[in-house]
Amino acid sequence: MQERRGIITFKGNPMTLLGPDLRPGNPAPDFRVVDNSLAPVTLRTYEGKIKVISSVPSLDTPVCDRETRRFNEDAARLPENVVVLTISLDLPFAQKRWCGAAGIDRVITLSDYQDRSFAESYGVLIKELKLLSRSLFVIDTENIIRFVQHVPEVTEEPDYDTVISAVQGLL
């Protein structure tokens, strides 16, 4: 598996991302994750929709909490043909509990805990931490990646406005 250094840090320490270096224009790789009821979900599940995929280390951390709440607010203002997915290695039961407590109703949380299929296909598995990096992908209705953002420091929030602008450019 490809190893990439110099892309992200965690608390200032350089980390290694495992997997491919996906870029705008690349076909979006398929993946298999599970939803909060353990049902399998793939990229094809959202066929014909614009997809915002936010990978996060864990919903139970302050930055991931803020990020997912913010995207939940943003998603409420986007058309129905846009889906916002947050993927982590958190167990589906923990994701469901967190979403209920946080009032998340527009972001769909998905877990990659079984196979790390998304992590390895999208190049967001942090080798040293065995967690997902804070990364964002905007994928068009034809499953082509149109935007990628790897947040340079895992403990910082993404550039929300740039992500939403990328989505709006596809509408």
Short mmCIF file of C-alpha atoms in Angstrom, two decimals:
data_model
loop_
_atom_site.label_atom_id
_atom_site.label_comp_id
_atom_site.label_asym_id
_atom_site.label_seq_id
_atom_site.Cartn_x
_atom_site.Cartn_y
_atom_site.Cartn_z
CA MET A 1 0.00 0.00 0.00
CA GLN A 2 1.25 3.46 -0.91
CA GLU A 3 2.56 5.58 1.98
CA ARG A 4 2.42 9.38 1.80
CA ARG A 5 4.20 11.70 4.24
CA GLY A 6 4.21 15.46 4.57
CA ILE A 7 0.48 15.92 3.93
CA ILE A 8 -0.85 16.10 7.50
CA THR A 9 0.30 16.48 11.08
CA PHE A 10 -1.28 15.53 14.39
CA LYS A 11 -0.46 18.01 17.16
CA GLY A 12 2.47 19.16 15.02
CA ASN A 13 3.88 15.67 14.47
CA PRO A 14 4.15 14.47 10.83
CA MET A 15 1.87 11.54 10.02
CA THR A 16 1.78 8.99 7.21
CA LEU A 17 -1.33 8.50 5.08
CA LEU A 18 -1.88 5.05 3.60
CA GLY A 19 -3.46 4.64 0.20
CA PRO A 20 -3.72 6.54 -3.08
CA ASP A 21 -3.33 10.27 -3.61
CA LEU A 22 -6.74 11.04 -5.10
CA ARG A 23 -7.12 14.29 -6.97
CA PRO A 24 -9.90 16.23 -8.72
CA GLY A 25 -10.72 14.56 -12.02
CA ASN A 26 -10.06 11.05 -10.69
CA PRO A 27 -12.91 8.54 -10.69
CA ALA A 28 -14.20 8.12 -7.14
CA PRO A 29 -13.28 4.64 -5.89
CA ASP A 30 -16.09 2.47 -4.62
CA PHE A 31 -16.04 1.50 -0.96
CA ARG A 32 -18.01 -0.58 1.53
CA VAL A 33 -18.94 0.87 4.92
CA VAL A 34 -21.92 0.32 7.23
CA ASP A 35 -24.67 2.64 8.39
CA ASN A 36 -25.88 3.00 11.97
CA SER A 37 -27.96 -0.18 11.68
CA LEU A 38 -25.00 -2.20 10.30
CA ALA A 39 -26.46 -2.25 6.77
CA PRO A 40 -23.81 -2.12 4.01
CA VAL A 41 -23.40 1.15 2.12
CA THR A 42 -21.33 1.74 -1.01
CA LEU A 43 -20.67 4.71 -3.25
CA ARG A 44 -23.37 3.32 -5.56
CA THR A 45 -25.92 3.74 -2.74
CA TYR A 46 -25.89 7.46 -3.58
CA GLU A 47 -25.92 7.08 -7.37
CA GLY A 48 -26.99 10.25 -9.18
CA LYS A 49 -26.35 12.51 -6.18
CA ILE A 50 -23.61 15.01 -5.47
CA LYS A 51 -21.69 13.60 -2.52
CA VAL A 52 -19.77 15.48 0.15
CA ILE A 53 -17.68 12.97 2.05
CA SER A 54 -16.11 14.14 5.28
CA SER A 55 -13.71 11.68 6.88
CA VAL A 56 -12.99 12.32 10.55
CA PRO A 57 -10.92 10.63 13.27
CA SER A 58 -13.80 10.27 15.79
CA LEU A 59 -17.15 11.95 16.36
CA ASP A 60 -16.41 11.89 20.10
CA THR A 61 -13.74 14.58 19.79
CA PRO A 62 -14.43 18.34 19.91
CA VAL A 63 -13.21 19.20 16.39
CA CYS A 64 -15.08 16.32 14.72
CA ASP A 65 -18.17 17.24 16.74
CA ARG A 66 -18.03 20.87 15.54
CA GLU A 67 -17.30 19.84 11.96
CA THR A 68 -20.21 17.42 11.73
CA ARG A 69 -22.62 19.88 13.36
CA ARG A 70 -21.51 22.58 10.90
CA PHE A 71 -21.99 20.30 7.90
CA ASN A 72 -25.41 19.33 9.28
CA GLU A 73 -26.38 23.04 9.20
CA ASP A 74 -24.89 23.48 5.72
CA ALA A 75 -26.66 20.36 4.42
CA ALA A 76 -30.03 21.78 5.46
CA ARG A 77 -29.45 24.61 2.97
CA LEU A 78 -28.40 22.36 0.08
CA PRO A 79 -30.76 20.84 -2.50
CA GLU A 80 -32.06 17.28 -2.10
CA ASN A 81 -29.66 15.97 -4.76
CA VAL A 82 -26.71 16.65 -2.41
CA VAL A 83 -25.86 14.14 0.32
CA VAL A 84 -23.37 14.79 3.12
CA LEU A 85 -21.64 11.69 4.48
CA THR A 86 -19.37 11.63 7.51
CA ILE A 87 -17.20 8.52 7.69
CA SER A 88 -15.14 7.47 10.71
CA LEU A 89 -13.88 4.29 12.33
CA ASP A 90 -16.28 4.85 15.25
CA LEU A 91 -18.60 1.91 15.85
CA PRO A 92 -22.06 2.40 14.31
CA PHE A 93 -23.66 2.23 17.77
CA ALA A 94 -21.51 5.11 18.99
CA GLN A 95 -22.30 7.09 15.84
CA LYS A 96 -26.04 6.57 16.33
CA ARG A 97 -25.84 7.62 19.99
CA TRP A 98 -23.77 10.70 19.12
CA CYS A 99 -26.15 11.76 16.28
CA GLY A 100 -29.15 11.44 18.59
CA ALA A 101 -27.51 13.51 21.31
CA ALA A 102 -26.28 16.14 18.82
CA GLY A 103 -29.53 16.39 16.86
CA ILE A 104 -27.86 15.43 13.58
CA ASP A 105 -30.56 14.86 10.98
CA ARG A 106 -29.05 15.79 7.60
CA VAL A 107 -25.54 14.34 7.73
CA ILE A 108 -25.39 10.57 7.29
CA THR A 109 -22.78 8.96 9.54
CA LEU A 110 -21.12 5.80 8.26
CA SER A 111 -18.59 3.49 9.84
CA ASP A 112 -15.51 2.03 8.16
CA TYR A 113 -14.62 -0.11 11.18
CA GLN A 114 -15.14 -3.48 9.46
CA ASP A 115 -12.86 -3.36 6.42
CA ARG A 116 -11.29 0.10 6.30
CA SER A 117 -12.45 -0.01 2.69
CA PHE A 118 -13.05 3.73 2.45
CA ALA A 119 -9.84 4.57 4.34
CA GLU A 120 -7.65 2.49 2.04
CA SER A 121 -9.45 3.42 -1.20
CA TYR A 122 -9.37 7.16 -0.47
CA GLY A 123 -5.89 7.36 1.09
CA VAL A 124 -7.03 8.70 4.47
CA LEU A 125 -5.85 6.04 6.94
CA ILE A 126 -3.29 7.51 9.33
CA LYS A 127 -0.67 4.79 9.73
CA GLU A 128 0.57 5.90 13.15
CA LEU A 129 -2.87 6.40 14.76
CA LYS A 130 -5.00 3.83 12.91
CA LEU A 131 -7.64 6.57 12.49
CA LEU A 132 -9.00 8.44 9.49
CA SER A 133 -7.51 11.81 8.61
CA ARG A 134 -9.69 14.92 8.48
CA SER A 135 -10.27 15.00 4.74
CA LEU A 136 -13.07 16.11 2.43
CA PHE A 137 -14.12 14.95 -1.00
CA VAL A 138 -16.79 16.39 -3.27
CA ILE A 139 -17.95 13.85 -5.85
CA ASP A 140 -20.25 14.72 -8.74
CA THR A 141 -23.29 12.81 -10.00
CA GLU A 142 -21.06 10.81 -12.38
CA ASN A 143 -18.80 9.71 -9.48
CA ILE A 144 -15.87 11.91 -10.48
CA ILE A 145 -13.94 13.60 -7.68
CA ARG A 146 -14.27 17.37 -8.12
CA PHE A 147 -12.67 18.62 -4.88
CA VAL A 148 -10.23 17.25 -2.28
CA GLN A 149 -9.12 18.86 0.98
CA HIS A 150 -6.76 17.16 3.44
CA VAL A 151 -6.80 19.38 6.51
CA PRO A 152 -3.07 19.89 7.18
CA GLU A 153 -3.37 19.63 10.99
CA VAL A 154 -5.77 16.91 12.16
CA THR A 155 -6.78 18.94 15.24
CA GLU A 156 -8.01 21.87 13.11
CA GLU A 157 -11.31 22.37 11.27
CA PRO A 158 -11.62 22.29 7.48
CA ASP A 159 -12.25 25.28 5.23
CA TYR A 160 -16.05 24.90 5.15
CA ASP A 161 -16.65 27.73 2.71
CA THR A 162 -14.36 26.22 0.07
CA VAL A 163 -16.10 22.85 0.38
CA ILE A 164 -19.56 24.38 0.03
CA SER A 165 -18.36 26.51 -2.92
CA ALA A 166 -17.16 23.31 -4.63
CA VAL A 167 -20.64 21.82 -4.15
CA GLN A 168 -22.39 24.95 -5.41
CA GLY A 169 -20.22 24.86 -8.52
CA LEU A 170 -21.79 21.50 -9.38
CA LEU A 171 -25.42 22.58 -8.93
#
